[in-house]
Amino acid sequence: MSRKKTSDLWWKNAVIYCMDVETFLDADGDGCGDFVGLTERIDYLAGLGVSCIWLMPYNPSPQLDDGYDITDFYAIDERLGTPGDFVEMVRTARDRGIRVIVDVVLNHTSDQHPWFQEARRDTDSPYHDFYVWADEKPPDPPGGVVFPDKEDSNWAYDEEAGRWFFHRFYSHQPELNVANPAVRDELAQIMGYWLEQGISGFRIDAVPFLIETEGLPEGAIAEPHELVRDLRSYASRHRGDVMLLGEVGLPPEELVAFYGEQNGDELHMCFNFSVNQAMWQSLARGDATPLAEALRALPDIPDDCQWGNFVRNHDELTLEQLSEDERAEIFEAFGPDKSHQLYARGLRRRLPPMVDGDQRQIRMIYSLAFSLPGTPILFYGEEIGMAENLDIEGRMSVRAPMQWSDEPHGGFTTGDPKLVRPVVASNRWGPSAINVADQRRQEDSLLNWMERLIRRRRESPEIGWGHATVLDVGEKAVLAHRCDWGENSVVAVHSFSEDHLEVTLPADGAQDAVDLFAREELHPTDGSIPIKLEPYAHRWFRMRKEGQRLPP
């Protein structure tokens, strides 16, 4: 694909930064982050090199599921500010060259939502059919309970309605009936409303559940994927460069259908869960083989579509695509204590404590994630090496307040209010040791290194746009892959070993391999390029052909 065809497909070469507004920065001193605080830190994100902010839910909510239990899809949680504050944040971000996408929860509402309150009061109300009901409790679908530590069934009885309602997640989150045309129209209208506020797209929660027909009459939905296609079409008519990022936790051969079988007419981007889990498996073993196999197994996707790569996200580190033995191997390496584990399928920790703060491994893994074919996605605090707070229940442990300085509460708020969530308290991982202010002044800090990594990634469209090939370098602890786009090629080499190694790259006609992070140019000998690797090395090279001019 030529450069002229890529100008409006911004998500192909973006750097996305996910945050929870309530834990980012508190401007008014009430202990809860807000949009005024986020706006104050837009310049920080611009300096970091972020090109897109992804906001976790910010709508009114009882806060029983960190905002994913919504009572009004068209409003702003008053703790976070006003609609005017939201629009000012979007405007400021746009002025700094940063787009904004937002979480949209289309599967369910809170049981406190006016729709459900009306539905339970009057079974003849149009809103009753906004949800999935049964007079007698149906059997649960196999493996259907998402949170087995909190729920033991997908059906809950509502005393007021005198009927059973279906829920995929918590019993306080009744599932919407997406077979109802009125519900589909409402979902489209929600997306249209927020697009009119200036955002550039959506992260859609739990997409496979959105199109499932569980609890609905047979034949209620003739073609499940039609809903995703219709939402994509509607959003694109509102804004031609809109992007839909989907959470689709399925194996690649099943996930690919969510991009759309009709020339990519559904999601623009999906999280690459299979590669992420293989990456952790490789790190646990010191062997790049699982990751190499996962990359080779990725199916082709439409030209307009993309993979979303990440190290950690806002949920538990899910390992559900691995076998029980493989999960046990990762638990043993990175979370042996039962308090580290969740749902028998994941870890509720961030990367730095899992590798005991080893900067070599931390930097290697983030370099790797940014070099993989696709678009990199950061979770707030990763740029400084924040840890989790295991005193916070469940998967919320990774959502502690951002650590801005060594001041009280990590500079997250002023005064001494009750915080929306406690800061990381340990001496080793808390704000006194890890914070933005200190790292900005340390030349070799993780933050300054991450800024250079992001800048180099944004200057390397070969990774976002190109075709990736895993290279055989004769060393199982090393992953080497090449991204080719037009006449340009970038090769990334990452070592999962604690030993010094030497590997050989195929030159493939290149005159030089120009190191993108060091002042070094390597020259081929007999058609190959020898490379020396330090323990947990991470190296990127742009391959220069004879007479080719490269960017600096």
PDB file of C-alpha atoms in Angstrom, residues 150-406:
ATOM      1  CA  LYS A 150     -18.430 -13.591  42.348  1.00  0.00           C
ATOM      2  CA  GLU A 151     -21.162 -15.339  40.353  1.00  0.00           C
ATOM      3  CA  ASP A 152     -22.332 -18.936  40.050  1.00  0.00           C
ATOM      4  CA  SER A 153     -24.904 -18.501  37.272  1.00  0.00           C
ATOM      5  CA  ASN A 154     -25.662 -16.366  34.193  1.00  0.00           C
ATOM      6  CA  TRP A 155     -29.273 -15.944  35.284  1.00  0.00           C
ATOM      7  CA  ALA A 156     -30.566 -13.861  38.186  1.00  0.00           C
ATOM      8  CA  TYR A 157     -34.109 -13.596  39.510  1.00  0.00           C
ATOM      9  CA  ASP A 158     -35.685 -10.160  39.739  1.00  0.00           C
ATOM     10  CA  GLU A 159     -38.330 -10.030  42.466  1.00  0.00           C
ATOM     11  CA  GLU A 160     -40.075  -6.964  41.081  1.00  0.00           C
ATOM     12  CA  ALA A 161     -40.448  -8.340  37.542  1.00  0.00           C
ATOM     13  CA  GLY A 162     -41.029 -11.885  38.735  1.00  0.00           C
ATOM     14  CA  ARG A 163     -38.763 -13.170  35.959  1.00  0.00           C
ATOM     15  CA  TRP A 164     -35.180 -14.309  35.388  1.00  0.00           C
ATOM     16  CA  PHE A 165     -32.798 -12.008  33.504  1.00  0.00           C
ATOM     17  CA  PHE A 166     -29.588 -12.904  31.697  1.00  0.00           C
ATOM     18  CA  HIS A 167     -26.182 -11.465  32.613  1.00  0.00           C
ATOM     19  CA  ARG A 168     -22.767 -12.388  31.242  1.00  0.00           C
ATOM     20  CA  PHE A 169     -20.733 -10.542  33.838  1.00  0.00           C
ATOM     21  CA  TYR A 170     -22.118  -9.536  37.235  1.00  0.00           C
ATOM     22  CA  SER A 171     -25.745  -9.940  38.295  1.00  0.00           C
ATOM     23  CA  HIS A 172     -25.960  -6.152  38.667  1.00  0.00           C
ATOM     24  CA  GLN A 173     -25.235  -5.851  34.905  1.00  0.00           C
ATOM     25  CA  PRO A 174     -28.268  -7.164  32.986  1.00  0.00           C
ATOM     26  CA  GLU A 175     -27.460  -8.041  29.385  1.00  0.00           C
ATOM     27  CA  LEU A 176     -29.039  -6.005  26.621  1.00  0.00           C
ATOM     28  CA  ASN A 177     -31.223  -7.728  24.030  1.00  0.00           C
ATOM     29  CA  VAL A 178     -29.322  -6.909  20.857  1.00  0.00           C
ATOM     30  CA  ALA A 179     -31.929  -8.727  18.753  1.00  0.00           C
ATOM     31  CA  ASN A 180     -34.299  -5.830  19.506  1.00  0.00           C
ATOM     32  CA  PRO A 181     -34.077  -3.197  16.704  1.00  0.00           C
ATOM     33  CA  ALA A 182     -34.780  -0.456  19.258  1.00  0.00           C
ATOM     34  CA  VAL A 183     -31.717  -1.522  21.272  1.00  0.00           C
ATOM     35  CA  ARG A 184     -29.564  -1.558  18.138  1.00  0.00           C
ATOM     36  CA  ASP A 185     -30.729   1.949  17.268  1.00  0.00           C
ATOM     37  CA  GLU A 186     -29.900   3.106  20.789  1.00  0.00           C
ATOM     38  CA  LEU A 187     -26.393   1.634  20.627  1.00  0.00           C
ATOM     39  CA  ALA A 188     -25.742   3.405  17.329  1.00  0.00           C
ATOM     40  CA  GLN A 189     -27.083   6.667  18.759  1.00  0.00           C
ATOM     41  CA  ILE A 190     -24.728   6.387  21.751  1.00  0.00           C
ATOM     42  CA  MET A 191     -21.764   6.096  19.404  1.00  0.00           C
ATOM     43  CA  GLY A 192     -23.028   8.941  17.238  1.00  0.00           C
ATOM     44  CA  TYR A 193     -23.422  11.214  20.260  1.00  0.00           C
ATOM     45  CA  TRP A 194     -19.822  10.801  21.419  1.00  0.00           C
ATOM     46  CA  LEU A 195     -18.460  11.156  17.891  1.00  0.00           C
ATOM     47  CA  GLU A 196     -20.190  14.536  17.793  1.00  0.00           C
ATOM     48  CA  GLN A 197     -18.150  15.492  20.891  1.00  0.00           C
ATOM     49  CA  GLY A 198     -14.972  15.186  18.829  1.00  0.00           C
ATOM     50  CA  ILE A 199     -13.616  11.730  19.629  1.00  0.00           C
ATOM     51  CA  SER A 200     -11.956   9.539  16.984  1.00  0.00           C
ATOM     52  CA  GLY A 201     -13.251   6.102  17.846  1.00  0.00           C
ATOM     53  CA  PHE A 202     -14.162   3.474  20.400  1.00  0.00           C
ATOM     54  CA  ARG A 203     -12.767   0.537  22.290  1.00  0.00           C
ATOM     55  CA  ILE A 204     -15.668  -1.933  22.293  1.00  0.00           C
ATOM     56  CA  ASP A 205     -15.868  -4.152  25.346  1.00  0.00           C
ATOM     57  CA  ALA A 206     -16.213  -7.963  25.083  1.00  0.00           C
ATOM     58  CA  VAL A 207     -17.260  -8.074  21.430  1.00  0.00           C
ATOM     59  CA  PRO A 208     -17.927 -11.856  21.148  1.00  0.00           C
ATOM     60  CA  PHE A 209     -20.534 -11.627  23.911  1.00  0.00           C
ATOM     61  CA  LEU A 210     -22.165  -8.740  22.058  1.00  0.00           C
ATOM     62  CA  ILE A 211     -23.130 -10.964  19.136  1.00  0.00           C
ATOM     63  CA  GLU A 212     -23.991 -14.143  21.041  1.00  0.00           C
ATOM     64  CA  THR A 213     -27.583 -15.373  20.999  1.00  0.00           C
ATOM     65  CA  GLU A 214     -27.629 -16.977  24.463  1.00  0.00           C
ATOM     66  CA  GLY A 215     -31.043 -16.642  26.087  1.00  0.00           C
ATOM     67  CA  LEU A 216     -32.711 -15.365  22.907  1.00  0.00           C
ATOM     68  CA  PRO A 217     -35.376 -17.277  20.954  1.00  0.00           C
ATOM     69  CA  GLU A 218     -34.018 -19.458  18.175  1.00  0.00           C
ATOM     70  CA  GLY A 219     -33.590 -17.421  15.003  1.00  0.00           C
ATOM     71  CA  ALA A 220     -33.823 -14.063  16.830  1.00  0.00           C
ATOM     72  CA  ILE A 221     -30.538 -13.025  15.215  1.00  0.00           C
ATOM     73  CA  ALA A 222     -30.085 -14.478  11.734  1.00  0.00           C
ATOM     74  CA  GLU A 223     -26.545 -13.179  11.220  1.00  0.00           C
ATOM     75  CA  PRO A 224     -24.778 -12.170  14.484  1.00  0.00           C
ATOM     76  CA  HIS A 225     -21.949 -10.210  12.820  1.00  0.00           C
ATOM     77  CA  GLU A 226     -24.496  -7.929  11.157  1.00  0.00           C
ATOM     78  CA  LEU A 227     -24.645  -5.807  14.320  1.00  0.00           C
ATOM     79  CA  VAL A 228     -20.900  -5.094  14.263  1.00  0.00           C
ATOM     80  CA  ARG A 229     -21.045  -4.288  10.544  1.00  0.00           C
ATOM     81  CA  ASP A 230     -23.979  -1.932  11.077  1.00  0.00           C
ATOM     82  CA  LEU A 231     -22.244  -0.116  13.939  1.00  0.00           C
ATOM     83  CA  ARG A 232     -19.073   0.244  11.851  1.00  0.00           C
ATOM     84  CA  SER A 233     -21.077   1.608   8.921  1.00  0.00           C
ATOM     85  CA  TYR A 234     -22.999   4.042  11.133  1.00  0.00           C
ATOM     86  CA  ALA A 235     -19.872   5.323  12.872  1.00  0.00           C
ATOM     87  CA  SER A 236     -18.028   5.721   9.551  1.00  0.00           C
ATOM     88  CA  ARG A 237     -20.841   7.840   8.153  1.00  0.00           C
ATOM     89  CA  HIS A 238     -20.465  10.166  11.140  1.00  0.00           C
ATOM     90  CA  ARG A 239     -16.696  10.345  10.844  1.00  0.00           C
ATOM     91  CA  GLY A 240     -14.726   8.915   7.938  1.00  0.00           C
ATOM     92  CA  ASP A 241     -11.563   8.256   9.957  1.00  0.00           C
ATOM     93  CA  VAL A 242     -13.274   6.620  12.941  1.00  0.00           C
ATOM     94  CA  MET A 243     -11.548   3.585  14.475  1.00  0.00           C
ATOM     95  CA  LEU A 244     -13.179   0.656  16.284  1.00  0.00           C
ATOM     96  CA  LEU A 245     -10.849  -1.284  18.596  1.00  0.00           C
ATOM     97  CA  GLY A 246     -12.358  -4.542  19.774  1.00  0.00           C
ATOM     98  CA  GLU A 247     -11.748  -6.764  22.780  1.00  0.00           C
ATOM     99  CA  VAL A 248     -11.992 -10.211  21.165  1.00  0.00           C
ATOM    100  CA  GLY A 249     -10.350 -12.789  23.423  1.00  0.00           C
ATOM    101  CA  LEU A 250     -10.475 -15.635  20.904  1.00  0.00           C
ATOM    102  CA  PRO A 251      -7.785 -17.677  19.120  1.00  0.00           C
ATOM    103  CA  PRO A 252      -6.596 -15.952  15.915  1.00  0.00           C
ATOM    104  CA  GLU A 253      -8.405 -18.335  13.571  1.00  0.00           C
ATOM    105  CA  GLU A 254     -11.716 -17.365  15.218  1.00  0.00           C
ATOM    106  CA  LEU A 255     -10.855 -13.732  15.932  1.00  0.00           C
ATOM    107  CA  VAL A 256     -10.171 -12.895  12.276  1.00  0.00           C
ATOM    108  CA  ALA A 257     -13.909 -13.040  11.497  1.00  0.00           C
ATOM    109  CA  PHE A 258     -14.402  -9.925  13.637  1.00  0.00           C
ATOM    110  CA  TYR A 259     -12.392  -7.843  11.180  1.00  0.00           C
ATOM    111  CA  GLY A 260     -15.133  -8.627   8.682  1.00  0.00           C
ATOM    112  CA  GLU A 261     -15.181 -11.152   5.899  1.00  0.00           C
ATOM    113  CA  GLN A 262     -16.478  -8.590   3.421  1.00  0.00           C
ATOM    114  CA  ASN A 263     -13.270  -6.613   2.831  1.00  0.00           C
ATOM    115  CA  GLY A 264     -12.747  -5.670   6.480  1.00  0.00           C
ATOM    116  CA  ASP A 265     -16.109  -4.087   7.270  1.00  0.00           C
ATOM    117  CA  GLU A 266     -16.287  -4.737  11.032  1.00  0.00           C
ATOM    118  CA  LEU A 267     -13.546  -3.886  13.581  1.00  0.00           C
ATOM    119  CA  HIS A 268     -10.487  -1.908  12.531  1.00  0.00           C
ATOM    120  CA  MET A 269      -8.246  -3.294  15.284  1.00  0.00           C
ATOM    121  CA  CYS A 270      -8.262  -6.213  17.720  1.00  0.00           C
ATOM    122  CA  PHE A 271      -6.073  -6.874  20.736  1.00  0.00           C
ATOM    123  CA  ASN A 272      -3.522  -9.564  19.961  1.00  0.00           C
ATOM    124  CA  PHE A 273      -4.136 -11.794  22.969  1.00  0.00           C
ATOM    125  CA  SER A 274      -2.526 -14.894  21.457  1.00  0.00           C
ATOM    126  CA  VAL A 275       0.793 -13.130  20.807  1.00  0.00           C
ATOM    127  CA  ASN A 276       0.689 -11.459  24.225  1.00  0.00           C
ATOM    128  CA  GLN A 277       0.261 -14.776  26.025  1.00  0.00           C
ATOM    129  CA  ALA A 278       2.988 -16.396  23.921  1.00  0.00           C
ATOM    130  CA  MET A 279       5.299 -13.498  24.815  1.00  0.00           C
ATOM    131  CA  TRP A 280       4.853 -14.201  28.534  1.00  0.00           C
ATOM    132  CA  GLN A 281       5.405 -17.892  27.898  1.00  0.00           C
ATOM    133  CA  SER A 282       8.675 -17.104  26.108  1.00  0.00           C
ATOM    134  CA  LEU A 283       9.795 -14.814  28.930  1.00  0.00           C
ATOM    135  CA  ALA A 284       9.069 -17.511  31.527  1.00  0.00           C
ATOM    136  CA  ARG A 285      11.029 -20.122  29.581  1.00  0.00           C
ATOM    137  CA  GLY A 286      13.848 -17.962  28.238  1.00  0.00           C
ATOM    138  CA  ASP A 287      12.887 -19.390  24.860  1.00  0.00           C
ATOM    139  CA  ALA A 288      11.503 -17.353  21.933  1.00  0.00           C
ATOM    140  CA  THR A 289       9.907 -20.397  20.301  1.00  0.00           C
ATOM    141  CA  PRO A 290       6.324 -19.922  21.620  1.00  0.00           C
ATOM    142  CA  LEU A 291       6.293 -16.312  20.447  1.00  0.00           C
ATOM    143  CA  ALA A 292       7.780 -17.171  17.047  1.00  0.00           C
ATOM    144  CA  GLU A 293       5.137 -19.845  16.566  1.00  0.00           C
ATOM    145  CA  ALA A 294       2.341 -17.458  17.589  1.00  0.00           C
ATOM    146  CA  LEU A 295       3.539 -14.828  15.104  1.00  0.00           C
ATOM    147  CA  ARG A 296       3.767 -17.352  12.291  1.00  0.00           C
ATOM    148  CA  ALA A 297       0.236 -18.556  13.084  1.00  0.00           C
ATOM    149  CA  LEU A 298      -1.358 -15.108  12.721  1.00  0.00           C
ATOM    150  CA  PRO A 299      -3.814 -15.038   9.814  1.00  0.00           C
ATOM    151  CA  ASP A 300      -3.733 -12.361   7.147  1.00  0.00           C
ATOM    152  CA  ILE A 301      -6.033  -9.427   7.908  1.00  0.00           C
ATOM    153  CA  PRO A 302      -7.490  -6.736   5.594  1.00  0.00           C
ATOM    154  CA  ASP A 303      -5.157  -3.892   4.620  1.00  0.00           C
ATOM    155  CA  ASP A 304      -7.172  -1.310   6.576  1.00  0.00           C
ATOM    156  CA  CYS A 305      -7.078  -3.401   9.769  1.00  0.00           C
ATOM    157  CA  GLN A 306      -4.493  -3.800  12.499  1.00  0.00           C
ATOM    158  CA  TRP A 307      -3.338  -5.839  15.500  1.00  0.00           C
ATOM    159  CA  GLY A 308      -3.147  -4.107  18.894  1.00  0.00           C
ATOM    160  CA  ASN A 309      -0.039  -5.181  20.853  1.00  0.00           C
ATOM    161  CA  PHE A 310       0.392  -4.720  24.588  1.00  0.00           C
ATOM    162  CA  VAL A 311       2.416  -5.923  27.569  1.00  0.00           C
ATOM    163  CA  ARG A 312      -0.244  -5.347  30.257  1.00  0.00           C
ATOM    164  CA  ASN A 313      -3.698  -3.825  30.220  1.00  0.00           C
ATOM    165  CA  HIS A 314      -6.273  -2.683  32.776  1.00  0.00           C
ATOM    166  CA  ASP A 315      -7.543  -6.205  33.518  1.00  0.00           C
ATOM    167  CA  GLU A 316      -5.789  -9.290  34.823  1.00  0.00           C
ATOM    168  CA  LEU A 317      -3.015 -10.710  32.626  1.00  0.00           C
ATOM    169  CA  THR A 318      -5.223 -13.330  31.014  1.00  0.00           C
ATOM    170  CA  LEU A 319      -3.659 -16.656  30.021  1.00  0.00           C
ATOM    171  CA  GLU A 320      -6.855 -18.420  29.002  1.00  0.00           C
ATOM    172  CA  GLN A 321      -5.584 -19.443  25.552  1.00  0.00           C
ATOM    173  CA  LEU A 322      -2.793 -21.488  27.144  1.00  0.00           C
ATOM    174  CA  SER A 323      -3.057 -24.987  28.545  1.00  0.00           C
ATOM    175  CA  GLU A 324      -3.322 -25.581  32.277  1.00  0.00           C
ATOM    176  CA  ASP A 325       0.323 -26.699  32.400  1.00  0.00           C
ATOM    177  CA  GLU A 326       1.459 -23.637  30.454  1.00  0.00           C
ATOM    178  CA  ARG A 327      -0.458 -21.334  32.795  1.00  0.00           C
ATOM    179  CA  ALA A 328       1.093 -23.085  35.796  1.00  0.00           C
ATOM    180  CA  GLU A 329       4.532 -22.440  34.300  1.00  0.00           C
ATOM    181  CA  ILE A 330       3.853 -18.697  34.057  1.00  0.00           C
ATOM    182  CA  PHE A 331       2.283 -18.588  37.520  1.00  0.00           C
ATOM    183  CA  GLU A 332       5.417 -20.211  38.947  1.00  0.00           C
ATOM    184  CA  ALA A 333       7.698 -17.718  37.198  1.00  0.00           C
ATOM    185  CA  PHE A 334       5.786 -14.479  37.754  1.00  0.00           C
ATOM    186  CA  GLY A 335       3.064 -14.984  40.358  1.00  0.00           C
ATOM    187  CA  PRO A 336       3.623 -18.014  42.579  1.00  0.00           C
ATOM    188  CA  ASP A 337       1.623 -16.608  45.480  1.00  0.00           C
ATOM    189  CA  LYS A 338      -2.116 -17.275  45.307  1.00  0.00           C
ATOM    190  CA  SER A 339      -2.706 -13.573  45.976  1.00  0.00           C
ATOM    191  CA  HIS A 340      -1.056 -12.836  42.602  1.00  0.00           C
ATOM    192  CA  GLN A 341      -3.493 -15.045  40.684  1.00  0.00           C
ATOM    193  CA  LEU A 342      -7.070 -14.482  39.569  1.00  0.00           C
ATOM    194  CA  TYR A 343      -9.840 -16.743  38.257  1.00  0.00           C
ATOM    195  CA  ALA A 344      -7.257 -19.545  37.803  1.00  0.00           C
ATOM    196  CA  ARG A 345      -6.510 -18.003  34.414  1.00  0.00           C
ATOM    197  CA  GLY A 346      -4.546 -14.829  35.011  1.00  0.00           C
ATOM    198  CA  LEU A 347      -2.255 -12.625  37.089  1.00  0.00           C
ATOM    199  CA  ARG A 348      -3.149  -9.331  38.751  1.00  0.00           C
ATOM    200  CA  ARG A 349       0.357  -7.888  38.611  1.00  0.00           C
ATOM    201  CA  ARG A 350       2.255  -5.400  36.476  1.00  0.00           C
ATOM    202  CA  LEU A 351       5.493  -6.320  34.710  1.00  0.00           C
ATOM    203  CA  PRO A 352       8.223  -4.708  36.897  1.00  0.00           C
ATOM    204  CA  PRO A 353       7.562  -6.686  40.113  1.00  0.00           C
ATOM    205  CA  MET A 354       7.160  -9.863  38.072  1.00  0.00           C
ATOM    206  CA  VAL A 355      10.795  -9.579  36.928  1.00  0.00           C
ATOM    207  CA  ASP A 356      12.014  -8.173  40.256  1.00  0.00           C
ATOM    208  CA  GLY A 357      12.630  -4.756  38.722  1.00  0.00           C
ATOM    209  CA  ASP A 358      15.220  -6.036  36.215  1.00  0.00           C
ATOM    210  CA  GLN A 359      15.533  -3.104  33.788  1.00  0.00           C
ATOM    211  CA  ARG A 360      17.081  -5.360  31.136  1.00  0.00           C
ATOM    212  CA  GLN A 361      13.975  -7.524  30.967  1.00  0.00           C
ATOM    213  CA  ILE A 362      11.568  -4.600  31.318  1.00  0.00           C
ATOM    214  CA  ARG A 363      13.126  -2.691  28.424  1.00  0.00           C
ATOM    215  CA  MET A 364      13.474  -5.796  26.269  1.00  0.00           C
ATOM    216  CA  ILE A 365       9.782  -6.633  26.631  1.00  0.00           C
ATOM    217  CA  TYR A 366       8.563  -3.112  25.815  1.00  0.00           C
ATOM    218  CA  SER A 367      10.990  -2.851  22.892  1.00  0.00           C
ATOM    219  CA  LEU A 368       9.611  -6.167  21.663  1.00  0.00           C
ATOM    220  CA  ALA A 369       5.971  -5.100  22.026  1.00  0.00           C
ATOM    221  CA  PHE A 370       6.661  -1.892  20.087  1.00  0.00           C
ATOM    222  CA  SER A 371       8.461  -3.786  17.313  1.00  0.00           C
ATOM    223  CA  LEU A 372       5.787  -6.436  16.724  1.00  0.00           C
ATOM    224  CA  PRO A 373       3.598  -6.086  13.629  1.00  0.00           C
ATOM    225  CA  GLY A 374       0.729  -3.874  14.713  1.00  0.00           C
ATOM    226  CA  THR A 375       0.068  -0.845  16.907  1.00  0.00           C
ATOM    227  CA  PRO A 376       1.499  -0.574  20.455  1.00  0.00           C
ATOM    228  CA  ILE A 377      -0.830   0.137  23.378  1.00  0.00           C
ATOM    229  CA  LEU A 378       0.452   1.381  26.745  1.00  0.00           C
ATOM    230  CA  PHE A 379      -1.402   1.335  30.061  1.00  0.00           C
ATOM    231  CA  TYR A 380      -0.843   4.410  32.229  1.00  0.00           C
ATOM    232  CA  GLY A 381       2.206   4.181  34.492  1.00  0.00           C
ATOM    233  CA  GLU A 382       4.001   1.606  32.339  1.00  0.00           C
ATOM    234  CA  GLU A 383       6.298   4.348  31.062  1.00  0.00           C
ATOM    235  CA  ILE A 384       7.782   4.775  34.555  1.00  0.00           C
ATOM    236  CA  GLY A 385       7.633   1.145  35.694  1.00  0.00           C
ATOM    237  CA  MET A 386       4.701   1.374  38.097  1.00  0.00           C
ATOM    238  CA  ALA A 387       3.780  -1.684  40.122  1.00  0.00           C
ATOM    239  CA  GLU A 388       0.432  -3.054  41.232  1.00  0.00           C
ATOM    240  CA  ASN A 389      -1.146  -2.533  44.636  1.00  0.00           C
ATOM    241  CA  LEU A 390      -2.213  -5.988  45.825  1.00  0.00           C
ATOM    242  CA  ASP A 391      -4.196  -4.409  48.662  1.00  0.00           C
ATOM    243  CA  ILE A 392      -6.755  -3.390  46.031  1.00  0.00           C
ATOM    244  CA  GLU A 393      -9.202  -6.206  45.388  1.00  0.00           C
ATOM    245  CA  GLY A 394      -9.122  -8.367  42.270  1.00  0.00           C
ATOM    246  CA  ARG A 395      -8.020  -7.091  38.889  1.00  0.00           C
ATOM    247  CA  MET A 396      -8.291  -3.502  40.126  1.00  0.00           C
ATOM    248  CA  SER A 397      -4.862  -3.962  41.709  1.00  0.00           C
ATOM    249  CA  VAL A 398      -3.193  -2.582  38.559  1.00  0.00           C
ATOM    250  CA  ARG A 399      -5.365   0.561  38.601  1.00  0.00           C
ATOM    251  CA  ALA A 400      -3.713   2.478  41.460  1.00  0.00           C
ATOM    252  CA  PRO A 401      -3.293   6.283  41.132  1.00  0.00           C
ATOM    253  CA  MET A 402      -0.594   7.574  38.796  1.00  0.00           C
ATOM    254  CA  GLN A 403       2.708   8.416  40.514  1.00  0.00           C
ATOM    255  CA  TRP A 404       3.700  11.940  39.470  1.00  0.00           C
ATOM    256  CA  SER A 405       6.168  12.872  42.221  1.00  0.00           C
ATOM    257  CA  ASP A 406       7.480  11.897  45.661  1.00  0.00           C
TER     258      ASP A 406
END
